[in-house]
Short mmCIF file of C-alpha atoms (C1' of nucleotides) in Angstrom, two decimals:
data_model
loop_
_atom_site.label_atom_id
_atom_site.label_comp_id
_atom_site.label_asym_id
_atom_site.label_seq_id
_atom_site.Cartn_x
_atom_site.Cartn_y
_atom_site.Cartn_z
CA MET A 1 88.81 139.72 79.92
CA PHE A 2 90.14 137.74 77.01
CA GLU A 3 89.21 136.83 73.49
CA ILE A 4 89.14 133.67 71.50
CA ASP A 5 90.48 133.11 68.04
CA VAL A 6 87.92 131.26 65.96
CA LYS A 7 90.46 130.75 63.22
CA SER A 8 92.88 128.94 65.48
CA ARG A 9 93.39 125.19 65.14
CA LYS A 10 93.07 124.96 68.88
CA PRO A 11 89.46 124.14 69.82
CA ILE A 12 87.49 127.01 71.29
CA SER A 13 86.74 125.14 74.50
CA GLU A 14 90.44 124.52 74.99
CA GLN A 15 91.22 128.18 74.42
CA ILE A 16 88.72 129.08 77.13
CA VAL A 17 90.30 126.57 79.49
CA ASP A 18 93.80 127.91 78.91
CA ASN A 19 92.75 131.51 79.24
CA PHE A 20 91.11 130.87 82.58
CA LYS A 21 94.09 128.88 83.81
CA GLU A 22 96.22 131.87 82.88
CA LEU A 23 93.98 134.28 84.81
CA ILE A 24 93.81 132.03 87.85
CA VAL A 25 97.46 131.01 88.06
CA SER A 26 98.68 134.57 87.45
CA GLY A 27 96.49 135.79 90.28
CA VAL A 28 94.17 138.01 88.26
CA MET A 29 91.28 135.89 89.47
CA VAL A 30 91.45 134.95 93.13
CA ALA A 31 90.01 132.08 95.17
CA GLY A 32 86.31 132.39 95.85
CA GLU A 33 85.76 134.88 93.07
CA LYS A 34 82.74 134.26 90.92
CA VAL A 35 83.36 133.14 87.39
CA PRO A 36 81.00 134.58 84.74
CA SER A 37 77.99 132.34 84.23
CA VAL A 38 77.99 129.94 81.33
CA ARG A 39 75.38 131.96 79.52
CA GLU A 40 77.06 135.30 80.12
CA MET A 41 80.43 134.01 79.01
CA ALA A 42 78.86 132.49 75.91
CA ALA A 43 77.29 135.83 75.07
CA ARG A 44 80.53 137.73 75.63
CA LEU A 45 82.58 135.42 73.45
CA THR A 46 79.70 134.85 71.03
CA VAL A 47 80.06 131.11 71.23
CA ASN A 48 77.58 128.41 72.12
CA PRO A 49 76.80 127.93 75.84
CA ASN A 50 77.57 124.24 75.50
CA THR A 51 81.10 125.09 74.45
CA VAL A 52 81.62 127.26 77.51
CA GLN A 53 80.15 124.61 79.74
CA LYS A 54 82.50 122.00 78.35
CA ALA A 55 85.40 124.29 79.21
CA TYR A 56 84.09 124.87 82.73
CA ARG A 57 83.66 121.14 83.28
CA THR A 58 87.29 120.60 82.29
CA LEU A 59 88.47 123.35 84.61
CA GLU A 60 86.45 121.82 87.41
CA GLN A 61 87.87 118.35 86.86
CA GLN A 62 91.36 119.80 86.95
CA GLY A 63 90.61 121.61 90.18
CA TYR A 64 90.73 125.22 89.04
CA ILE A 65 87.11 126.07 89.73
CA TYR A 66 84.15 124.55 91.54
CA THR A 67 80.45 124.63 90.94
CA SER A 68 77.52 125.15 93.25
CA ALA A 69 74.28 124.31 91.47
CA GLY A 70 71.97 127.27 91.20
CA ARG A 71 74.51 129.65 92.67
CA GLY A 72 77.21 129.69 90.07
CA THR A 73 80.82 128.81 89.47
CA PHE A 74 83.74 129.99 91.57
CA VAL A 75 87.52 130.02 91.56
CA GLU A 76 88.97 127.24 93.68
CA SER A 77 91.65 127.86 96.28
CA PRO A 78 95.08 127.44 94.64
CA ASP A 79 96.10 125.02 97.40
CA SER A 80 93.69 122.47 96.08
CA VAL A 81 95.30 122.71 92.65
CA GLU A 82 98.00 120.39 93.85
CA ALA A 83 100.31 119.31 91.09
CA GLN A 84 100.01 115.56 90.63
CA PRO A 85 103.30 113.84 89.79
CA GLN A 86 101.69 112.34 86.73
CA ASP A 87 100.57 115.76 85.54
CA ILE A 88 104.11 117.06 85.84
CA GLU A 89 105.49 114.07 83.97
CA GLN A 90 102.89 114.66 81.28
CA ALA A 91 103.90 118.30 80.96
CA ARG A 92 107.61 117.39 80.88
CA SER A 93 106.86 114.97 78.13
CA GLU A 94 105.15 117.65 76.09
CA VAL A 95 108.06 120.01 76.54
CA ARG A 96 110.41 117.24 75.37
CA GLU A 97 108.25 116.72 72.30
CA ALA A 98 108.20 120.40 71.47
CA ILE A 99 111.95 120.73 71.87
CA SER A 100 112.39 117.81 69.51
CA LYS A 101 110.62 119.81 66.84
CA LEU A 102 113.31 122.46 67.11
CA TYR A 103 115.96 119.75 66.88
CA TYR A 104 114.38 118.29 63.76
CA LEU A 105 114.67 121.66 62.05
CA GLY A 106 118.42 121.52 62.35
CA ILE A 107 118.64 124.34 64.84
CA SER A 108 121.78 124.40 66.98
CA LYS A 109 121.52 123.70 70.66
CA LYS A 110 122.70 127.20 71.48
CA GLU A 111 120.01 128.75 69.33
CA ALA A 112 117.40 126.50 70.89
CA GLU A 113 118.47 127.54 74.36
CA LYS A 114 118.22 131.18 73.36
CA THR A 115 114.73 130.69 71.93
CA ILE A 116 113.52 128.89 75.03
CA LYS A 117 114.99 131.56 77.29
CA GLU A 118 113.00 134.16 75.36
CA LEU A 119 109.81 132.18 75.78
CA LEU A 120 110.38 131.76 79.50
CA ASP A 121 110.97 135.47 79.90
CA GLU A 122 107.77 136.32 78.04
CA ARG A 123 105.99 135.74 81.36
CA GLY A 124 107.30 138.70 83.28
CA ASP A 125 105.28 137.81 86.35
CA TRP A 126 106.57 134.27 86.71
CA LYS A 127 108.20 134.03 90.11
CA MET B 1 113.45 100.39 64.28
CA PHE B 2 110.73 102.09 66.30
CA GLU B 3 107.27 101.40 67.53
CA ILE B 4 104.04 103.29 67.55
CA ASP B 5 101.75 103.70 70.49
CA VAL B 6 98.17 103.05 69.47
CA LYS B 7 96.95 104.36 72.81
CA SER B 8 98.54 107.75 72.27
CA ARG B 9 96.44 110.78 71.43
CA LYS B 10 99.02 111.70 68.83
CA PRO B 11 97.85 110.52 65.40
CA ILE B 12 99.69 107.44 64.16
CA SER B 13 100.81 109.17 60.96
CA GLU B 14 102.37 111.93 63.03
CA GLN B 15 104.14 109.39 65.20
CA ILE B 16 105.66 107.82 62.10
CA VAL B 17 106.78 111.21 60.80
CA ASP B 18 108.41 112.17 64.09
CA ASN B 19 110.16 108.85 64.49
CA PHE B 20 111.68 109.12 61.03
CA LYS B 21 112.76 112.70 61.64
CA GLU B 22 114.47 111.50 64.80
CA LEU B 23 116.31 108.73 62.96
CA ILE B 24 117.36 111.00 60.15
CA VAL B 25 118.39 114.05 62.12
CA SER B 26 120.26 112.00 64.72
CA GLY B 27 122.19 110.27 61.96
CA VAL B 28 120.91 106.73 62.46
CA MET B 29 119.60 106.85 58.92
CA VAL B 30 121.96 108.46 56.47
CA ALA B 31 121.48 110.27 53.17
CA GLY B 32 120.75 107.93 50.30
CA GLU B 33 119.69 105.07 52.52
CA LYS B 34 116.58 103.25 51.40
CA VAL B 35 113.45 103.73 53.41
CA PRO B 36 111.21 100.64 53.85
CA SER B 37 108.36 100.50 51.37
CA VAL B 38 104.92 101.65 52.39
CA ARG B 39 103.63 98.10 52.42
CA GLU B 40 106.51 96.71 54.39
CA MET B 41 106.35 99.51 56.93
CA ALA B 42 102.60 99.04 57.28
CA ALA B 43 103.11 95.34 57.91
CA ARG B 44 105.87 95.92 60.48
CA LEU B 45 103.88 98.44 62.42
CA THR B 46 100.58 96.66 61.80
CA VAL B 47 98.92 99.85 60.74
CA ASN B 48 96.91 100.84 57.69
CA PRO B 49 99.07 101.39 54.56
CA ASN B 50 97.23 104.63 53.91
CA THR B 51 98.55 105.90 57.21
CA VAL B 52 102.14 105.14 56.28
CA GLN B 53 101.56 106.65 52.85
CA LYS B 54 100.40 109.86 54.45
CA ALA B 55 103.44 109.99 56.73
CA TYR B 56 105.82 109.50 53.80
CA ARG B 57 104.09 112.26 51.86
CA THR B 58 104.58 114.63 54.78
CA LEU B 59 108.24 113.68 55.15
CA GLU B 60 108.77 114.26 51.45
CA GLN B 61 107.10 117.67 51.54
CA GLN B 62 109.33 118.70 54.41
CA GLY B 63 112.44 117.50 52.63
CA TYR B 64 113.46 114.57 54.78
CA ILE B 65 113.05 111.90 52.12
CA TYR B 66 112.57 111.74 48.36
CA THR B 67 110.93 109.27 46.05
CA SER B 68 112.34 107.87 42.86
CA ALA B 69 109.60 106.36 40.77
CA GLY B 70 109.95 102.62 40.47
CA ARG B 71 113.07 102.47 42.67
CA GLY B 72 111.72 103.39 46.04
CA THR B 73 112.03 106.04 48.71
CA PHE B 74 115.33 107.31 50.09
CA VAL B 75 116.69 109.52 52.83
CA GLU B 76 117.49 113.04 51.71
CA SER B 77 120.66 114.81 52.75
CA PRO B 78 119.99 116.51 56.09
CA ASP B 79 121.40 119.76 54.72
CA SER B 80 118.48 119.98 52.35
CA VAL B 81 116.13 120.14 55.29
CA GLU B 82 115.99 123.87 55.23
CA ALA B 83 114.20 125.36 58.17
CA GLN B 84 111.28 127.41 56.90
CA PRO B 85 110.52 130.50 58.99
CA GLN B 86 106.97 129.28 59.39
CA ASP B 87 108.15 125.90 60.62
CA ILE B 88 110.33 127.57 63.23
CA GLU B 89 107.48 129.79 64.33
CA GLN B 90 105.26 126.73 64.61
CA ALA B 91 107.84 124.92 66.72
CA ARG B 92 108.33 127.98 68.93
CA SER B 93 104.63 128.12 69.43
CA GLU B 94 104.51 124.49 70.53
CA VAL B 95 107.34 125.03 72.98
CA ARG B 96 105.48 128.04 74.37
CA GLU B 97 102.35 125.93 74.83
CA ALA B 98 104.22 123.17 76.58
CA ILE B 99 105.96 125.61 78.90
CA SER B 100 102.57 127.09 79.78
CA LYS B 101 101.47 123.70 81.05
CA LEU B 102 104.35 123.72 83.51
CA TYR B 103 103.35 127.21 84.57
CA TYR B 104 99.73 126.18 85.08
CA LEU B 105 100.87 123.45 87.43
CA GLY B 106 102.26 126.07 89.74
CA ILE B 107 105.89 125.20 89.14
CA SER B 108 108.41 127.94 89.89
CA LYS B 109 110.36 129.49 87.07
CA LYS B 110 113.60 128.19 88.50
CA GLU B 111 112.31 124.63 88.58
CA ALA B 112 111.00 124.98 85.06
CA GLU B 113 114.39 126.17 83.84
CA LYS B 114 116.05 123.22 85.53
CA THR B 115 113.59 120.78 83.98
CA ILE B 116 114.10 122.22 80.52
CA LYS B 117 117.86 122.14 80.90
CA GLU B 118 117.63 118.45 81.73
CA LEU B 119 115.53 117.79 78.69
CA LEU B 120 117.95 119.66 76.43
CA ASP B 121 120.87 117.71 77.82
CA GLU B 122 119.10 114.40 77.21
CA ARG B 123 120.29 114.73 73.64
CA GLY B 124 123.99 114.25 74.21
CA ASP B 125 124.71 114.45 70.50
CA TRP B 126 123.10 117.84 69.96
CA LYS B 127 125.81 120.14 68.77
CA MET C 1 74.99 123.44 115.19
CA PHE C 2 76.22 122.34 111.79
CA GLU C 3 77.66 123.82 108.65
CA ILE C 4 77.01 123.44 104.99
CA ASP C 5 79.60 122.93 102.31
CA VAL C 6 78.95 125.23 99.38
CA LYS C 7 81.55 123.38 97.32
CA SER C 8 79.73 120.09 97.64
CA ARG C 9 77.82 118.62 94.71
CA LYS C 10 75.04 117.78 97.11
CA PRO C 11 72.32 120.46 96.95
CA ILE C 12 72.34 122.82 99.92
CA SER C 13 68.71 122.04 100.79
CA GLU C 14 69.54 118.35 100.96
CA GLN C 15 72.52 119.04 103.19
CA ILE C 16 70.24 120.90 105.60
CA VAL C 17 67.73 118.05 105.59
CA ASP C 18 70.39 115.43 106.29
CA ASN C 19 71.99 117.43 109.05
CA PHE C 20 68.68 117.84 110.84
CA LYS C 21 67.87 114.17 110.45
CA GLU C 22 71.22 113.39 112.01
CA LEU C 23 70.59 115.69 114.97
CA ILE C 24 67.11 114.35 115.53
CA VAL C 25 67.75 110.65 115.09
CA SER C 26 70.92 110.76 117.18
CA GLY C 27 69.00 112.45 119.99
CA VAL C 28 70.84 115.78 120.02
CA MET C 29 67.53 117.46 119.26
CA VAL C 30 64.63 116.04 121.24
CA ALA C 31 60.89 115.87 120.58
CA GLY C 32 59.11 119.16 121.19
CA GLU C 33 62.29 121.20 120.90
CA LYS C 34 61.99 124.37 118.84
CA VAL C 35 63.70 124.46 115.51
CA PRO C 36 65.30 127.79 114.51
CA SER C 37 63.11 129.90 112.29
CA VAL C 38 63.66 129.89 108.55
CA ARG C 39 65.04 133.40 108.64
CA GLU C 40 67.38 132.75 111.52
CA MET C 41 68.64 129.54 109.98
CA ALA C 42 69.19 131.26 106.65
CA ALA C 43 71.18 133.98 108.38
CA ARG C 44 73.29 131.50 110.35
CA LEU C 45 74.15 129.41 107.31
CA THR C 46 74.30 132.45 105.01
CA VAL C 47 72.11 130.76 102.46
CA ASN C 48 68.94 131.79 100.69
CA PRO C 49 65.81 131.60 102.95
CA ASN C 50 63.98 129.82 100.16
CA THR C 51 66.52 127.04 100.43
CA VAL C 52 65.92 126.62 104.16
CA GLN C 53 62.19 126.78 103.56
CA LYS C 54 62.45 123.93 101.11
CA ALA C 55 64.47 121.84 103.53
CA TYR C 56 61.92 122.37 106.32
CA ARG C 57 59.10 121.40 104.00
CA THR C 58 60.88 118.15 103.19
CA LEU C 59 61.54 117.41 106.85
CA GLU C 60 57.91 118.04 107.65
CA GLN C 61 56.69 115.75 104.86
CA GLN C 62 58.93 112.99 106.14
CA GLY C 63 57.69 113.45 109.70
CA TYR C 64 60.80 114.76 111.40
CA ILE C 65 59.38 118.14 112.36
CA TYR C 66 55.96 119.81 112.53
CA THR C 67 54.79 123.36 112.24
CA SER C 68 52.37 125.13 114.52
CA ALA C 69 50.98 128.22 112.84
CA GLY C 70 52.16 131.34 114.54
CA ARG C 71 54.25 129.50 117.12
CA GLY C 72 57.03 128.05 115.06
CA THR C 73 58.48 124.72 114.04
CA PHE C 74 59.25 121.85 116.42
CA VAL C 75 60.92 118.47 116.50
CA GLU C 76 58.53 115.56 116.11
CA SER C 77 58.80 112.45 118.24
CA PRO C 78 61.26 110.09 116.50
CA ASP C 79 58.76 107.26 116.85
CA SER C 80 56.47 109.03 114.43
CA VAL C 81 59.14 108.78 111.77
CA GLU C 82 57.68 105.68 110.30
CA ALA C 83 59.83 104.10 107.69
CA GLN C 84 57.91 103.96 104.44
CA PRO C 85 58.66 100.91 102.30
CA GLN C 86 59.50 103.17 99.42
CA ASP C 87 61.94 105.14 101.55
CA ILE C 88 63.68 101.95 102.57
CA GLU C 89 63.86 100.77 98.99
CA GLN C 90 65.31 104.15 98.03
CA ALA C 91 67.94 103.90 100.76
CA ARG C 92 68.79 100.32 99.80
CA SER C 93 69.23 101.48 96.25
CA GLU C 94 71.64 104.19 97.31
CA VAL C 95 73.68 101.75 99.34
CA ARG C 96 73.81 99.43 96.34
CA GLU C 97 75.06 102.29 94.18
CA ALA C 98 77.73 103.26 96.66
CA ILE C 99 78.93 99.69 97.04
CA SER C 100 79.19 99.44 93.26
CA LYS C 101 81.67 102.27 93.30
CA LEU C 102 83.92 100.25 95.59
CA TYR C 103 83.54 97.29 93.26
CA TYR C 104 84.44 99.38 90.22
CA LEU C 105 87.66 100.41 91.91
CA GLY C 106 88.77 96.81 91.93
CA ILE C 107 88.52 96.36 95.66
CA SER C 108 88.13 92.78 96.89
CA LYS C 109 84.90 91.73 98.51
CA LYS C 110 86.69 91.06 101.76
CA GLU C 111 88.15 94.53 101.86
CA ALA C 112 84.79 96.03 101.03
CA GLU C 113 83.17 94.16 103.90
CA LYS C 114 85.84 95.39 106.25
CA THR C 115 85.39 98.98 105.08
CA ILE C 116 81.64 98.81 105.51
CA LYS C 117 81.98 97.27 108.96
CA GLU C 118 84.18 100.19 109.96
CA LEU C 119 81.64 102.67 108.70
CA LEU C 120 78.82 100.96 110.57
CA ASP C 121 80.82 100.97 113.78
CA GLU C 122 81.56 104.67 113.44
CA ARG C 123 78.13 105.22 114.93
CA GLY C 124 78.80 103.97 118.42
CA ASP C 125 75.30 104.83 119.54
CA TRP C 126 73.51 102.78 116.91
CA LYS C 127 71.52 100.16 118.73
CA MET D 1 74.54 94.00 76.05
CA PHE D 2 72.59 96.22 78.39
CA GLU D 3 69.71 98.61 78.34
CA ILE D 4 69.11 102.05 79.66
CA ASP D 5 66.13 103.26 81.57
CA VAL D 6 64.98 106.59 80.15
CA LYS D 7 62.60 107.02 83.05
CA SER D 8 65.35 106.81 85.64
CA ARG D 9 66.48 109.90 87.50
CA LYS D 10 70.01 108.87 86.77
CA PRO D 11 71.25 110.62 83.61
CA ILE D 12 71.52 108.40 80.54
CA SER D 13 75.22 109.11 80.10
CA GLU D 14 75.86 108.04 83.67
CA GLN D 15 73.92 104.83 83.13
CA ILE D 16 76.08 104.06 80.13
CA VAL D 17 79.22 104.72 82.16
CA ASP D 18 78.12 102.45 84.99
CA ASN D 19 77.03 99.67 82.70
CA PHE D 20 80.38 99.65 80.94
CA LYS D 21 82.26 99.73 84.23
CA GLU D 22 80.23 96.71 85.25
CA LEU D 23 81.08 94.84 82.06
CA ILE D 24 84.76 95.71 82.28
CA VAL D 25 85.31 95.08 85.97
CA SER D 26 83.36 91.83 85.90
CA GLY D 27 85.51 90.61 83.05
CA VAL D 28 82.80 90.35 80.41
CA MET D 29 84.78 92.83 78.34
CA VAL D 30 88.52 92.24 78.32
CA ALA D 31 91.53 94.48 77.73
CA GLY D 32 92.08 95.40 74.10
CA GLU D 33 88.54 94.49 73.10
CA LYS D 34 86.84 96.96 70.83
CA VAL D 35 84.02 98.97 72.29
CA PRO D 36 81.07 99.60 69.96
CA SER D 37 81.49 102.85 68.06
CA VAL D 38 79.78 105.95 69.34
CA ARG D 39 77.33 105.89 66.46
CA GLU D 40 76.57 102.19 66.72
CA MET D 41 76.02 102.40 70.47
CA ALA D 42 73.77 105.40 69.98
CA ALA D 43 71.72 103.49 67.45
CA ARG D 44 71.45 100.41 69.68
CA LEU D 45 70.32 102.39 72.69
CA THR D 46 68.34 104.84 70.58
CA VAL D 47 69.98 107.82 72.22
CA ASN D 48 71.87 110.72 70.78
CA PRO D 49 75.50 110.08 69.72
CA ASN D 50 76.61 113.04 71.80
CA THR D 51 75.27 111.33 74.89
CA VAL D 52 77.25 108.19 74.18
CA GLN D 53 80.35 110.20 73.46
CA LYS D 54 80.05 112.00 76.76
CA ALA D 55 79.91 108.64 78.51
CA TYR D 56 82.95 107.37 76.59
CA ARG D 57 84.91 110.51 77.47
CA THR D 58 84.15 109.93 81.15
CA LEU D 59 85.20 106.31 80.93
CA GLU D 60 88.41 107.36 79.22
CA GLN D 61 89.23 109.95 81.87
CA GLN D 62 88.70 107.34 84.55
CA GLY D 63 90.99 104.92 82.76
CA TYR D 64 88.55 102.23 81.72
CA ILE D 65 88.88 102.67 77.96
CA TYR D 66 91.17 104.45 75.54
CA THR D 67 90.64 106.00 72.18
CA SER D 68 92.58 105.86 68.95
CA ALA D 69 91.33 108.45 66.50
CA GLY D 70 89.97 106.94 63.35
CA ARG D 71 90.36 103.39 64.64
CA GLY D 72 87.91 103.27 67.47
CA THR D 73 87.66 102.85 71.21
CA PHE D 74 89.10 99.96 73.19
CA VAL D 75 89.03 98.49 76.68
CA GLU D 76 92.05 99.52 78.73
CA SER D 77 94.17 97.03 80.61
CA PRO D 78 92.77 96.64 84.14
CA ASP D 79 96.23 97.30 85.58
CA SER D 80 96.04 100.88 84.46
CA VAL D 81 92.78 101.30 86.34
CA GLU D 82 94.75 101.80 89.49
CA ALA D 83 92.61 102.84 92.40
CA GLN D 84 93.66 106.29 93.54
CA PRO D 85 93.53 106.77 97.32
CA GLN D 86 91.31 109.79 96.80
CA ASP D 87 88.90 107.74 94.70
CA ILE D 88 88.64 105.15 97.44
CA GLU D 89 88.07 107.83 100.06
CA GLN D 90 85.37 109.31 97.83
CA ALA D 91 83.67 105.94 97.49
CA ARG D 92 83.91 105.30 101.24
CA SER D 93 82.29 108.63 101.83
CA GLU D 94 79.40 107.74 99.55
CA VAL D 95 78.88 104.46 101.32
CA ARG D 96 78.87 106.30 104.64
CA GLU D 97 76.24 108.70 103.30
CA ALA D 98 74.06 105.91 102.05
CA ILE D 99 74.28 104.01 105.32
CA SER D 100 73.23 107.16 107.13
CA LYS D 101 70.01 107.12 105.16
CA LEU D 102 69.20 103.73 106.63
CA TYR D 103 70.02 105.08 110.09
CA TYR D 104 67.71 108.04 109.61
CA LEU D 105 64.85 105.68 108.89
CA GLY D 106 65.11 104.25 112.39
CA ILE D 107 66.33 100.88 111.20
CA SER D 108 68.24 98.82 113.75
CA LYS D 109 71.91 98.20 113.22
CA LYS D 110 71.30 94.49 112.91
CA GLU D 111 68.74 94.99 110.19
CA ALA D 112 71.08 97.36 108.38
CA GLU D 113 73.87 94.81 108.48
CA LYS D 114 71.56 92.18 107.08
CA THR D 115 70.44 94.48 104.27
CA ILE D 116 74.01 95.36 103.34
CA LYS D 117 75.03 91.71 103.40
CA GLU D 118 72.27 90.96 100.92
CA LEU D 119 73.44 93.72 98.65
CA LEU D 120 77.03 92.52 98.79
CA ASP D 121 75.95 89.00 97.92
CA GLU D 122 73.95 90.20 94.93
CA ARG D 123 77.25 90.19 93.05
CA GLY D 124 77.84 86.46 92.95
CA ASP D 125 81.04 86.91 90.95
CA TRP D 126 82.74 89.28 93.37
CA LYS D 127 85.92 87.61 94.44
"C1'" DG E 1 68.92 133.43 87.68
"C1'" DT E 2 72.33 129.24 87.91
"C1'" DG E 3 74.45 124.80 86.06
"C1'" DG E 4 73.29 119.94 83.97
"C1'" DT E 5 71.44 116.97 80.48
"C1'" DC E 6 69.76 115.79 76.10
"C1'" DT E 7 68.56 115.99 71.10
"C1'" DA E 8 69.41 117.09 66.24
"C1'" DG E 9 72.35 117.95 62.87
"C1'" DA E 10 76.77 119.75 60.76
"C1'" DC E 11 81.78 119.80 59.89
"C1'" DC E 12 86.52 118.23 60.57
"C1'" DA E 13 90.75 115.12 60.95
"C1'" DC E 14 92.46 110.44 61.09
"C1'" DT E 15 92.49 105.52 59.26
"C1'" DG F 1 84.30 104.21 58.75
"C1'" DT F 2 86.16 106.29 63.38
"C1'" DG F 3 86.17 109.93 67.23
"C1'" DG F 4 86.14 115.24 68.25
"C1'" DT F 5 84.13 119.74 68.10
"C1'" DC F 6 80.61 122.99 67.58
"C1'" DT F 7 75.95 125.10 67.06
"C1'" DA F 8 70.99 125.60 68.12
"C1'" DG F 9 67.49 124.99 70.98
"C1'" DA F 10 64.79 122.50 74.70
"C1'" DC F 11 63.91 120.82 79.42
"C1'" DC F 12 65.08 120.07 84.26
"C1'" DA F 13 66.52 120.91 89.28
"C1'" DC F 14 68.48 124.17 92.48
"C1'" DA F 15 68.67 128.82 94.80
#
DNA sequence: GTGGTCTAGACCACT
DNA sequence: GTGGTCTAGACCACA
């Protein structure tokens, strides 16, 4: 499914969140599909169940999955993952920040554009 | 000069670093110019002197400023800010992350490209 | 008859209980009427029979239905649903909780009263 | 400040959340005021720090407080606690649910109105 | 079996 | 000192 990098600076729970977002948005996991249980996922990734649960809670709050007590956790319909204007503004802001880092390094605009184009094209499936 | 946002999730020291990089790279502060002392800066921003100290140390390590014992701290020539391969990789990685957020929100590639173009063009002075 | 929402945070068994209460109190189901069997109900709602079983047990304890061994389950006379003081206190408490949520959202008392009046009037048949 | 009821069915973290909302919305705690640290609050209430932190995270997500790493947690300006239409609809829905419980008990509409009026008036400070 | 909550205790980064 | 993350292990309600 996916693996986590315990050496990364990015918290494990956040890595789990991002990996699931990736799987859901790219269509690998479809609406209604069951998500591995907290315990199973914890065993697979060899992390603590609490860490997985924290990730699932985040995904639920952001509308990617939903929970039915005693039955399990499932992928939410993509329609309900409606992009909030504030979320988009937040994301734009983060892109701006990241681009600034390139600017600070003295990279030319042309080079920056080339680098960003590469990163965009890394996602071959992006429509 | 600039202000810090205490409500931001970004650490204050990092905010100070980024703001100075902005001022230096954009040419508002020029090589040789004196940088406010740690104490003065701390007073202006009403933050802990240790926090400013830490920011200055980071800026010095990355070559944006230099310290002359007993005289103060000064802006380094921008040319000496040599982009380290690891710094570029780090920046690339942050751009990749930020772009992913746009992707997760279900934004089309075309829209994303448009958004990024806008952000790049915000810096009219970027060569 | 009615449907359950698997995405809801409210337990399925509780949803079944509330839906039956609604049907009985509003007069759609009348005293003496046969209630679908546990198995049939479970099949209709595509839920676990144990869940339906639990809901029926609750309804029986609260006096909304009664079971006749070997014959089935039937709707009790609404008059026999005697409001227990503790049940009323429980309900009051839930209303208090719900009203608090409106308060937390910064809604004015006047607006809250209007909203509640609307909700009360939604039940046109309430004597 | 307030106390928690360990015997309550309501989770401790939720009790903490509600109590703080009460203090903030009622004006007892004002914007910019420092909220007791996670550890101090945990000691006062004799609960685990993790439980307090969970509550604080919830309050932050809902816009009641904000966090500044290393400095502490503070009360957010009430303006930023802008009621989202979906939040209001959610609250309305909960009020509707709670009112239904009264209806199920066979209480007359008049009695229900009286009960609700009492509950509304419990908050003497509600404008 | 499922998720949800809580405790106890450790480690880290920021101020 | 502050909050943030993680582990380990226990208990509960729901299905």
